[in-house]
């Protein structure tokens, strides 16, 4: 049976010490976030994750969801109560505007607590996770009437939300969608079609489900230019805004999946369901991407969250499992064998996972801070820089952290040996649950193409050049500090590789687009390594400064940061050279292989 402990101390170190969040007291929500309030929120979120959500994780995996003959869906035992406690604690509206019932606290804090809850129970937390995306889309694109009608219920969790894009014949290529919208003449539309892979599409935990559905209005242009976004509630609303009756929306089936069994992944049928245009006509993709970008950051968080839970269980097992003797001599001579934590290969696995987790957490929280600046700051230049950061980092975070999340769940399973393959130990669930994060909300190959094909050149390369300068300035600032030299030297080498790869793409991808496609995946991971290395540089610098100031009883915690940061620089950063070599090999060989040879 797996366990979980929320890494509250790690989170507080990043938010309070590395990011120095109190510098942003002029941004809405930050002035109210004193250190004591921050600590209280993190501790309370940890209690909810550890005591309520985590015990339901295995139950959800074993039981799954059940679709009944009338099309309704029951969630696993305990999920309704867990969701109720989540809502009653105000967690759904933690960062939502106060005018709609939220608390208006920073998205940074929402992200921090979101990690704990997703680590504890990824499948259960997908229900409110999709709702957060619906809230963001309606906030950004809804009319005043739509905001007043839907947001208070979504923020309090009485209603939940979904995102309906995929159809049986189209996934990434949304221009092929067939779901149609026919005007009713009163401002509403009849929505007809079928959507698949709809997470939280039907369940028994909320009074109503607000579906955001992509469809094509009759007569609209073909392709992506003719797509609109609609609000389609499961139950129609009466004049007071309360559920009144069925709306032609039904769950046709639940997908039998590899993982996240506790989440209802539905085939949704729309039979002239009443819907309402959200945003501009034929502007559906723009409106949906508000939700998609939020969802992609949420999925990146899932990659980190599952890797953290898997790591913790593997580390506990390695400390307890007795097997063999240390290569350098018995470490526990009064026992029959040493714990496997003494073996270098076990330590390689565990240190690799933890080093990526800690850097990934820092990168996600830094990006969440940028989201707050982008949406709440009154400084136009700061907002622009933050928006650039979000656009650039979203595909990197989604692709890299979910790839590594799955890889590291497998590594953690490996620590258990044969016991990792046995269901009762819980490691199999981490592996199975982590796998979907590499696929949904845009498969990771698509994230890589988005990064190379769109984000690098966006606004004349402004975002990527700013990132290069930020990392380069950090390395230069600490180049003469002998204590930091091993870290900054490795980081600068990685940055040089990333800049060389970027230059190669500029010189070789425009005339030959296949070069961009062939390089994109390696480029994404090269970029991710440098971004993660930069976060380690910042964490190591903070830890060194605090140790020099006396550490206040945290010396052991801070010294571990220095060791783990050095491990990342020695073991992970050298991979940038391999990525660069693959990028520069171009596309010729892979594209020359005949299709029939595969």
Coordinates of C-alpha atoms in Angstrom, one line a residue:
X1 CA 0.0 0.0 0.0
X2 CA 1.5 3.3 -1.1
X3 CA 1.8 6.4 1.2
X4 CA 2.4 10.1 0.6
X5 CA 3.7 13.1 2.5
X6 CA 3.3 16.6 1.1
X7 CA 6.7 18.3 0.6
X8 CA 5.6 21.4 2.5
X9 CA 9.2 22.4 3.5
X10 CA 10.4 22.1 -0.1
X11 CA 7.5 24.3 -1.4
X12 CA 8.0 27.0 1.3
X13 CA 11.7 27.2 0.5
X14 CA 11.0 27.8 -3.2
X15 CA 8.1 30.3 -2.7
X16 CA 9.5 32.2 0.2
X17 CA 13.3 32.0 -0.3
X18 CA 14.1 31.3 -3.9
X19 CA 11.3 33.3 -5.6
X20 CA 11.0 35.8 -2.7
X21 CA 7.3 36.2 -3.3
X22 CA 7.0 39.1 -0.8
X23 CA 8.6 41.3 -3.4
X24 CA 5.3 41.2 -5.3
X25 CA 3.1 42.7 -2.6
X26 CA 1.8 45.3 -5.1
X27 CA 0.1 42.5 -7.1
X28 CA -3.4 41.6 -6.2
X29 CA -3.5 38.7 -3.8
X30 CA 0.1 38.9 -2.7
X31 CA -0.4 41.6 -0.1
X32 CA -2.7 39.3 1.9
X33 CA -0.3 36.4 1.7
X34 CA 1.9 36.8 4.8
X35 CA 4.4 34.0 5.6
X36 CA 2.1 32.8 8.3
X37 CA -0.9 32.6 5.9
X38 CA 1.3 30.9 3.3
X39 CA 2.4 28.3 5.9
X40 CA -1.2 27.7 7.1
X41 CA -2.5 27.2 3.5
X42 CA 0.3 24.7 2.7
X43 CA -0.2 22.8 5.9
X44 CA -3.9 22.6 5.5
X45 CA -3.6 21.5 1.9
X46 CA -1.1 18.9 3.0
X47 CA -3.6 17.5 5.5
X48 CA -6.4 17.3 2.9
X49 CA -4.0 15.5 0.5
X50 CA -2.6 13.1 3.1
X51 CA -5.6 12.3 5.2
X52 CA -8.5 12.5 2.7
X53 CA -7.4 12.2 -0.9
X54 CA -4.5 9.7 -0.7
X55 CA -6.5 6.9 1.1
X56 CA -9.0 7.0 -1.8
X57 CA -6.3 6.6 -4.5
X58 CA -6.1 2.8 -4.5
X59 CA -9.9 2.5 -4.1
X60 CA -10.4 4.6 -7.2
X61 CA -7.9 2.5 -9.1
X62 CA -9.5 -0.8 -8.2
X63 CA -13.1 0.2 -8.5
X64 CA -13.1 2.7 -11.3
X65 CA -16.3 4.4 -12.4
X66 CA -19.6 2.7 -13.4
X67 CA -22.0 3.7 -16.1
X68 CA -25.6 2.8 -15.5
X69 CA -28.3 2.0 -18.1
X70 CA -29.7 5.5 -17.9
X71 CA -26.4 7.0 -18.8
X72 CA -25.5 8.2 -15.3
X73 CA -22.1 7.5 -13.9
X74 CA -21.1 6.6 -10.3
X75 CA -17.6 7.4 -9.0
X76 CA -15.6 5.1 -6.7
X77 CA -16.4 4.8 -3.1
X78 CA -15.4 7.8 -1.1
X79 CA -14.9 10.1 -4.1
X80 CA -18.1 12.1 -3.4
X81 CA -17.1 12.8 0.2
X82 CA -13.5 13.6 -0.7
X83 CA -14.7 16.1 -3.4
X84 CA -17.3 17.6 -0.9
X85 CA -14.5 18.2 1.6
X86 CA -12.4 19.8 -1.1
X87 CA -15.2 22.2 -2.0
X88 CA -16.2 23.0 1.6
X89 CA -12.6 24.0 2.3
X90 CA -12.8 26.6 -0.4
X91 CA -10.0 25.0 -2.4
X92 CA -11.8 25.3 -5.8
X93 CA -11.9 29.1 -5.4
X94 CA -8.5 29.6 -3.8
X95 CA -7.3 31.8 -6.6
X96 CA -10.6 32.8 -8.2
X97 CA -11.9 36.4 -8.1
X98 CA -13.7 37.3 -4.9
X99 CA -16.6 38.8 -6.9
X100 CA -17.6 35.3 -8.0
X101 CA -17.1 33.7 -4.5
X102 CA -13.3 33.0 -4.7
X103 CA -10.6 34.0 -2.3
X104 CA -8.5 35.9 -4.8
X105 CA -5.2 34.4 -3.6
X106 CA -2.3 34.0 -6.0
X107 CA -2.3 31.2 -8.6
X108 CA 1.2 30.5 -7.2
X109 CA -0.4 29.1 -4.0
X110 CA -3.1 27.3 -6.0
X111 CA -0.3 25.5 -7.9
X112 CA 1.6 24.6 -4.8
X113 CA -1.4 22.9 -3.2
X114 CA -2.5 21.4 -6.5
X115 CA 0.8 19.4 -6.5
X116 CA 0.0 17.9 -3.1
X117 CA -3.6 16.9 -4.1
X118 CA -2.6 15.5 -7.5
X119 CA 0.2 13.4 -5.9
X120 CA -2.3 12.1 -3.4
X121 CA -5.0 11.2 -6.0
X122 CA -4.5 12.3 -9.6
X123 CA -7.8 10.8 -10.8
X124 CA -10.0 12.5 -8.2
X125 CA -8.3 15.8 -8.7
X126 CA -9.0 15.8 -12.4
X127 CA -12.7 16.6 -11.7
X128 CA -11.9 20.1 -10.1
X129 CA -8.9 20.4 -12.5
X130 CA -11.1 20.5 -15.6
X131 CA -13.4 22.9 -13.7
X132 CA -10.5 25.3 -13.1
X133 CA -10.0 25.4 -16.9
X134 CA -13.7 26.2 -17.5
X135 CA -13.5 29.0 -15.0
X136 CA -10.5 30.5 -16.8
X137 CA -12.2 30.3 -20.2
X138 CA -15.5 31.9 -19.0
X139 CA -13.6 34.6 -17.1
X140 CA -11.6 35.5 -20.2
X141 CA -14.3 35.2 -22.9
X142 CA -17.7 35.1 -21.3
X143 CA -20.3 37.8 -21.3
X144 CA -21.3 39.4 -18.0
X145 CA -24.5 37.4 -18.0
X146 CA -22.5 34.1 -18.6
X147 CA -20.1 35.0 -15.8
X148 CA -22.8 35.7 -13.3
X149 CA -24.7 32.6 -14.3
X150 CA -21.9 30.0 -14.3
X151 CA -18.9 31.2 -12.3
X152 CA -20.3 31.3 -8.8
X153 CA -21.5 27.7 -9.1
X154 CA -18.2 26.6 -10.6
X155 CA -16.1 28.4 -8.1
X156 CA -18.0 26.8 -5.1
X157 CA -17.8 23.4 -6.8
X158 CA -21.6 22.9 -6.9
X159 CA -21.1 22.6 -10.7
X160 CA -18.1 21.1 -12.5
X161 CA -16.7 21.8 -16.0
X162 CA -15.3 19.9 -18.9
X163 CA -13.5 20.5 -22.2
X164 CA -14.9 18.8 -25.3
X165 CA -12.5 18.9 -28.3
X166 CA -11.7 15.4 -29.6
X167 CA -14.0 13.4 -31.9
X168 CA -13.6 9.8 -33.1
X169 CA -12.0 10.9 -36.4
X170 CA -10.0 13.9 -35.2
X171 CA -7.7 14.7 -32.3
X172 CA -4.8 17.1 -32.9
X173 CA -6.3 18.2 -36.3
X174 CA -9.4 20.0 -34.9
X175 CA -10.2 21.5 -38.3
X176 CA -11.7 18.1 -39.2
X177 CA -14.4 18.3 -36.4
X178 CA -18.0 17.5 -37.4
X179 CA -20.0 18.6 -34.3
X180 CA -22.5 21.2 -35.6
X181 CA -24.3 24.2 -34.1
X182 CA -27.6 25.3 -35.5
X183 CA -28.9 28.8 -34.5
X184 CA -32.3 28.7 -32.6
X185 CA -33.1 32.3 -33.4
X186 CA -33.0 33.4 -29.8
X187 CA -29.3 33.6 -29.3
X188 CA -28.9 29.9 -28.4
X189 CA -27.8 27.0 -30.6
X190 CA -28.7 23.3 -31.1
X191 CA -25.5 21.3 -30.6
X192 CA -25.3 17.9 -32.2
X193 CA -22.3 15.5 -32.5
X194 CA -20.1 13.2 -30.5
X195 CA -17.0 13.8 -28.5
X196 CA -14.6 11.3 -27.1
X197 CA -12.0 11.1 -24.3
X198 CA -13.9 13.6 -22.2
X199 CA -12.4 13.6 -18.7
X200 CA -15.1 14.0 -16.0
X201 CA -17.7 14.1 -18.7
X202 CA -20.4 12.5 -16.4
X203 CA -20.3 11.8 -12.7
X204 CA -22.3 11.9 -9.5
X205 CA -20.4 14.6 -7.5
X206 CA -22.0 17.8 -8.7
X207 CA -25.5 19.1 -9.4
X208 CA -24.7 20.1 -12.9
X209 CA -21.8 19.8 -15.4
X210 CA -20.9 22.7 -17.7
X211 CA -19.5 21.3 -20.9
X212 CA -17.4 23.6 -23.1
X213 CA -17.8 22.2 -26.6
X214 CA -16.1 23.1 -29.9
X215 CA -18.5 23.0 -32.8
X216 CA -19.0 24.5 -36.3
X217 CA -21.9 26.8 -36.9
X218 CA -23.9 26.0 -40.0
X219 CA -22.3 27.8 -43.0
X220 CA -19.1 28.6 -41.1
X221 CA -15.7 28.2 -43.0
X222 CA -14.1 24.8 -43.1
X223 CA -11.0 24.1 -41.1
X224 CA -10.0 25.7 -37.9
X225 CA -11.2 29.2 -39.0
X226 CA -14.8 28.1 -38.7
X227 CA -14.8 26.6 -35.2
X228 CA -16.7 28.2 -32.3
X229 CA -16.9 27.4 -28.6
X230 CA -20.2 26.8 -26.7
X231 CA -21.3 26.5 -23.2
X232 CA -23.5 23.4 -23.0
X233 CA -24.8 22.5 -19.5
X234 CA -25.8 18.9 -18.8
X235 CA -29.0 20.3 -17.4
X236 CA -30.9 23.2 -18.8
X237 CA -31.3 26.2 -16.5
X238 CA -34.5 28.0 -15.6
X239 CA -34.9 31.8 -15.4
X240 CA -33.3 31.8 -12.0
X241 CA -30.2 30.0 -13.2
X242 CA -30.9 26.7 -11.5
X243 CA -31.0 23.3 -13.1
X244 CA -34.4 22.6 -14.6
X245 CA -34.2 19.4 -16.8
X246 CA -32.3 17.3 -19.3
X247 CA -30.5 19.1 -22.2
X248 CA -29.8 16.4 -24.8
X249 CA -26.4 15.6 -23.3
X250 CA -25.6 12.0 -22.5
X251 CA -22.7 9.7 -21.7
X252 CA -22.6 7.0 -24.3
X253 CA -19.9 4.9 -22.6
X254 CA -16.9 5.1 -20.4
X255 CA -13.5 4.3 -21.8
X256 CA -11.6 1.3 -20.4
X257 CA -8.2 2.8 -19.7
X258 CA -4.7 1.9 -18.7
X259 CA -4.8 4.2 -15.7
X260 CA -6.7 7.0 -13.9
X261 CA -9.5 4.6 -13.4
X262 CA -11.2 6.8 -10.8
X263 CA -11.9 9.5 -13.4
X264 CA -14.8 9.0 -15.8
X265 CA -13.4 9.4 -19.3
X266 CA -16.5 9.5 -21.4
X267 CA -17.9 9.3 -24.9
X268 CA -20.3 12.3 -24.9
X269 CA -23.3 12.5 -27.2
X270 CA -25.0 15.8 -28.0
X271 CA -28.5 15.5 -29.6
X272 CA -29.7 19.0 -30.3
X273 CA -28.5 20.1 -26.9
X274 CA -29.1 23.8 -26.1
X275 CA -25.8 25.7 -26.2
X276 CA -24.6 29.3 -25.9
X277 CA -21.7 30.9 -27.8
X278 CA -18.7 31.6 -25.6
X279 CA -16.6 34.4 -27.1
X280 CA -16.7 35.4 -30.7
X281 CA -18.3 33.4 -33.5
X282 CA -15.6 31.4 -35.3
X283 CA -13.2 32.3 -32.5
X284 CA -13.5 29.0 -30.7
X285 CA -9.9 27.9 -30.8
X286 CA -8.7 31.2 -29.3
X287 CA -11.2 30.8 -26.5
X288 CA -10.5 27.1 -26.0
X289 CA -6.7 27.8 -25.8
X290 CA -7.3 29.8 -22.7
X291 CA -8.5 26.6 -21.2
X292 CA -5.9 24.4 -23.0
X293 CA -3.0 26.4 -21.7
X294 CA -4.2 26.2 -18.1
X295 CA -4.8 22.5 -18.6
X296 CA -1.3 22.0 -20.0
X297 CA 0.2 23.5 -16.9
X298 CA -2.1 21.3 -14.9
X299 CA -0.9 18.2 -16.7
X300 CA 2.8 19.3 -16.3
X301 CA 1.9 19.4 -12.6
X302 CA 0.5 15.9 -12.8
X303 CA 3.8 14.6 -14.2
X304 CA 5.7 16.1 -11.3
X305 CA 3.1 15.0 -8.8
X306 CA 3.0 11.3 -9.7
X307 CA 6.9 11.2 -9.9
X308 CA 7.0 12.7 -6.4
X309 CA 4.6 10.1 -4.9
X310 CA 6.4 7.3 -6.6
X311 CA 9.8 8.6 -5.4
X312 CA 8.7 8.8 -1.8
X313 CA 7.5 5.2 -1.8
X314 CA 10.7 4.0 -3.5
X315 CA 12.9 5.9 -1.0
X316 CA 11.0 4.4 1.9
X317 CA 11.3 0.9 0.5
X318 CA 15.1 1.4 -0.2
X319 CA 15.7 2.3 3.4
X320 CA 13.9 -0.7 4.7
X321 CA 14.6 -3.5 2.2
X322 CA 17.6 -5.6 3.1
X323 CA 19.5 -7.2 0.2
X324 CA 23.2 -7.8 -0.3
X325 CA 26.1 -6.0 1.1
X326 CA 27.6 -2.6 0.2
X327 CA 30.4 -2.8 -2.3
X328 CA 32.6 -0.9 0.1
X329 CA 31.9 -3.2 3.1
X330 CA 29.0 -4.0 5.3
X331 CA 27.1 -0.9 6.6
X332 CA 24.9 -2.7 9.0
X333 CA 27.1 -5.6 10.1
X334 CA 24.7 -6.8 12.9
X335 CA 22.0 -7.6 10.3
X336 CA 21.9 -10.3 7.6
X337 CA 22.2 -7.7 4.8
X338 CA 22.4 -4.0 4.2
X339 CA 19.4 -1.9 3.1
X340 CA 19.5 -1.4 -0.6
X341 CA 19.8 2.4 -0.2
X342 CA 23.6 1.7 0.2
X343 CA 23.9 0.5 -3.4
X344 CA 25.1 3.1 -6.0
X345 CA 22.5 2.1 -8.6
X346 CA 19.6 2.5 -6.2
X347 CA 21.0 5.9 -5.3
X348 CA 21.3 6.8 -9.0
X349 CA 17.6 6.1 -9.5
X350 CA 16.5 7.9 -6.4
X351 CA 18.8 10.9 -6.7
X352 CA 17.8 11.3 -10.4
X353 CA 14.1 11.4 -9.6
X354 CA 14.5 13.7 -6.7
X355 CA 16.8 16.1 -8.5
X356 CA 14.3 16.5 -11.4
X357 CA 11.4 16.7 -9.0
X358 CA 12.8 19.6 -7.0
X359 CA 13.9 21.5 -10.1
X360 CA 10.5 20.8 -11.8
X361 CA 8.7 22.1 -8.7
X362 CA 10.7 25.3 -8.8
X363 CA 10.1 25.8 -12.5
X364 CA 6.4 25.3 -12.2
X365 CA 6.1 27.6 -9.2
X366 CA 8.2 30.3 -11.0
X367 CA 5.9 29.9 -14.0
X368 CA 2.8 30.2 -11.7
X369 CA 4.3 33.4 -10.4
X370 CA 4.6 34.7 -13.9
X371 CA 1.0 33.8 -14.5
X372 CA 0.0 36.0 -11.6
X373 CA 2.1 38.9 -13.0
X374 CA 0.6 38.4 -16.4
X375 CA -2.9 38.5 -15.2
X376 CA -2.7 40.8 -12.2
X377 CA 0.2 43.3 -12.5
X378 CA -0.5 46.9 -13.3
X379 CA 3.0 47.2 -14.9
X380 CA 2.5 46.7 -18.7
X381 CA 6.2 45.8 -19.3
X382 CA 6.1 43.2 -16.5
X383 CA 2.9 41.8 -17.9
X384 CA 4.4 41.4 -21.4
X385 CA 7.5 39.7 -20.1
X386 CA 5.4 37.3 -18.0
X387 CA 3.2 36.5 -20.9
X388 CA 6.2 35.8 -23.0
X389 CA 7.5 33.4 -20.3
X390 CA 4.2 31.6 -20.1
X391 CA 4.0 31.1 -23.9
X392 CA 7.5 29.8 -24.1
X393 CA 7.5 27.6 -21.0
X394 CA 4.1 26.0 -21.3
X395 CA 5.1 23.4 -24.0
X396 CA 8.4 22.8 -22.2
X397 CA 6.8 22.2 -18.9
X398 CA 4.1 20.0 -20.3
X399 CA 6.4 17.9 -22.5
X400 CA 9.4 17.6 -20.2
X401 CA 7.8 17.1 -16.9
X402 CA 5.3 14.5 -18.1
X403 CA 8.0 12.6 -20.1
X404 CA 10.1 12.6 -17.0
X405 CA 7.2 11.9 -14.7
X406 CA 6.5 8.6 -16.5
X407 CA 10.2 7.7 -16.8
X408 CA 10.8 8.4 -13.1
X409 CA 7.7 6.5 -12.0
X410 CA 9.2 3.5 -13.9
X411 CA 12.6 4.1 -12.2
X412 CA 10.9 4.2 -8.8
X413 CA 9.1 1.0 -9.6
X414 CA 12.4 -0.6 -10.5
X415 CA 13.7 0.1 -7.0
X416 CA 11.1 -2.3 -5.7
X417 CA 12.4 -5.1 -8.0
X418 CA 9.7 -7.8 -8.4
X419 CA 7.6 -6.2 -5.7
X420 CA 7.2 -3.2 -7.9
X421 CA 5.3 -5.4 -10.3
X422 CA 2.8 -6.5 -7.7
X423 CA -0.4 -4.4 -7.5
X424 CA -0.7 -4.2 -3.8
X425 CA 2.5 -2.1 -3.4
X426 CA 1.0 0.6 -5.5
X427 CA 3.9 1.3 -7.9
X428 CA 2.1 -0.1 -10.9
X429 CA -0.7 2.5 -10.4
X430 CA 1.9 5.3 -10.5
X431 CA 3.3 4.0 -13.8
X432 CA -0.1 3.5 -15.3
X433 CA -1.5 6.9 -14.1
X434 CA 1.6 8.8 -15.3
X435 CA 1.4 7.5 -18.8
X436 CA -1.6 9.5 -19.9
X437 CA 0.0 12.8 -19.0
X438 CA 2.3 12.4 -22.0
X439 CA -0.7 12.1 -24.3
X440 CA -3.6 14.3 -23.4
X441 CA -3.9 18.1 -23.7
X442 CA -1.6 17.8 -26.7
X443 CA 0.7 14.8 -27.1
X444 CA 4.3 15.7 -26.3
X445 CA 5.5 15.5 -29.9
X446 CA 2.9 18.3 -30.6
X447 CA 4.3 20.3 -27.6
X448 CA 7.8 20.0 -29.1
X449 CA 6.5 21.2 -32.5
X450 CA 4.7 24.1 -30.9
X451 CA 7.9 25.1 -29.2
X452 CA 10.1 25.0 -32.3
X453 CA 7.5 25.9 -34.9
X454 CA 5.7 28.8 -33.1
X455 CA 7.2 29.8 -29.8
X456 CA 10.8 30.4 -30.8
X457 CA 10.0 32.8 -33.6
X458 CA 7.1 34.5 -31.8
X459 CA 7.5 38.3 -31.6
X460 CA 10.8 38.1 -33.3
X461 CA 12.2 35.6 -30.8
X462 CA 11.7 38.0 -27.9
X463 CA 10.8 35.4 -25.3
X464 CA 13.6 33.0 -26.0
X465 CA 16.2 35.8 -26.2
X466 CA 15.0 37.0 -22.8
X467 CA 15.4 33.5 -21.3
X468 CA 18.9 33.2 -22.8
X469 CA 19.9 36.5 -21.2
X470 CA 18.4 35.6 -17.8
X471 CA 20.3 32.4 -17.6
X472 CA 23.5 33.9 -19.1
X473 CA 23.4 36.8 -16.7
X474 CA 23.0 34.4 -13.8
X475 CA 26.1 32.4 -14.9
X476 CA 28.2 35.6 -15.4
X477 CA 27.1 37.1 -12.1
X478 CA 28.4 34.1 -10.2
X479 CA 31.3 33.1 -12.5
X480 CA 33.9 34.3 -10.0
X481 CA 32.3 32.7 -7.0
X482 CA 34.4 29.5 -6.4
X483 CA 31.6 27.9 -4.5
X484 CA 29.2 28.3 -7.4
X485 CA 31.7 27.6 -10.2
X486 CA 31.0 23.9 -10.7
X487 CA 27.2 24.7 -11.0
X488 CA 27.5 27.7 -13.2
X489 CA 30.1 26.1 -15.4
X490 CA 27.7 23.1 -16.1
X491 CA 24.8 25.5 -16.6
X492 CA 26.7 27.7 -19.0
X493 CA 27.7 24.7 -21.1
X494 CA 24.1 23.6 -21.3
X495 CA 23.1 27.1 -22.3
X496 CA 25.8 27.2 -25.0
X497 CA 24.4 23.9 -26.4
X498 CA 20.9 25.3 -26.4
X499 CA 21.9 28.5 -28.2
X500 CA 23.9 26.4 -30.7
X501 CA 20.8 24.3 -31.3
X502 CA 18.6 27.4 -31.7
X503 CA 21.1 28.8 -34.3
X504 CA 21.2 25.5 -36.2
X505 CA 17.4 25.6 -36.4
X506 CA 17.4 29.1 -37.7
X507 CA 19.9 28.2 -40.4
X508 CA 18.5 24.8 -41.4
X509 CA 14.8 24.6 -40.6
X510 CA 13.3 27.4 -42.7
X511 CA 14.2 25.9 -46.1
X512 CA 13.8 22.4 -44.9
X513 CA 10.8 22.1 -42.4
X514 CA 11.5 18.4 -41.8
X515 CA 14.7 19.5 -40.0
X516 CA 12.5 21.3 -37.5
X517 CA 10.3 18.3 -37.1
X518 CA 13.2 15.9 -36.6
X519 CA 14.9 18.2 -34.1
X520 CA 11.9 19.4 -32.1
X521 CA 11.7 16.6 -29.5
X522 CA 15.4 16.8 -28.6
X523 CA 15.2 20.6 -28.6
X524 CA 12.3 20.5 -26.1
X525 CA 14.2 18.3 -23.7
X526 CA 17.4 20.3 -24.2
X527 CA 15.5 23.4 -23.4
X528 CA 14.0 21.7 -20.4
X529 CA 17.4 20.6 -19.0
X530 CA 18.7 24.2 -19.2
X531 CA 15.5 25.6 -17.5
X532 CA 15.7 23.0 -14.8
X533 CA 19.4 23.6 -14.4
X534 CA 18.7 27.3 -14.0
X535 CA 16.3 26.6 -11.2
X536 CA 19.0 24.5 -9.5
X537 CA 21.4 27.3 -9.9
X538 CA 18.9 29.6 -8.1
X539 CA 18.2 27.1 -5.4
X540 CA 21.9 26.4 -4.7
X541 CA 22.6 30.2 -4.6
X542 CA 19.8 30.6 -2.0
X543 CA 21.0 27.7 0.0
X544 CA 24.6 29.0 0.1
X545 CA 23.5 32.4 1.2
X546 CA 21.4 31.0 4.0
X547 CA 24.2 28.8 5.2
X548 CA 26.5 31.7 5.2
X549 CA 24.0 33.7 7.3
X550 CA 23.7 30.9 9.9
X551 CA 21.0 28.7 8.5
X552 CA 18.7 29.1 11.5
X553 CA 18.7 25.3 12.3
X554 CA 18.2 24.4 8.6
X555 CA 21.8 23.4 7.9
X556 CA 21.0 19.8 7.0
X557 CA 18.2 20.8 4.7
X558 CA 20.3 23.4 2.9
X559 CA 23.4 21.1 2.6
X560 CA 21.2 18.5 1.0
X561 CA 20.2 21.1 -1.6
X562 CA 23.9 21.7 -2.4
X563 CA 24.5 18.0 -2.9
X564 CA 21.4 17.4 -5.0
X565 CA 22.1 20.4 -7.1
X566 CA 25.6 19.2 -7.8
X567 CA 24.3 15.8 -8.7
X568 CA 22.0 17.3 -11.3
X569 CA 24.8 19.3 -12.8
X570 CA 27.1 16.3 -12.9
X571 CA 24.6 13.7 -14.1
X572 CA 21.8 15.4 -15.9
X573 CA 23.3 18.6 -17.6
X574 CA 25.8 16.7 -19.7
X575 CA 22.8 15.2 -21.7
X576 CA 22.5 18.6 -23.4
X577 CA 25.5 17.6 -25.6
X578 CA 23.7 14.4 -26.8
X579 CA 20.5 16.4 -27.6
X580 CA 22.6 18.9 -29.6
X581 CA 24.3 16.2 -31.6
X582 CA 21.0 14.6 -32.5
X583 CA 19.5 18.0 -33.5
X584 CA 22.4 18.8 -35.8
X585 CA 22.2 15.4 -37.5
X586 CA 19.2 16.7 -39.4
X587 CA 16.3 14.9 -40.9
X588 CA 17.8 13.4 -44.1
X589 CA 18.4 9.8 -42.8
X590 CA 15.2 9.4 -41.0
X591 CA 13.1 10.8 -43.9
X592 CA 15.0 8.6 -46.4
X593 CA 13.8 5.4 -44.8
X594 CA 11.0 4.1 -47.1
X595 CA 7.6 3.9 -45.4
X596 CA 7.4 0.2 -46.2
X597 CA 10.6 -0.4 -44.2
X598 CA 8.8 0.4 -41.0

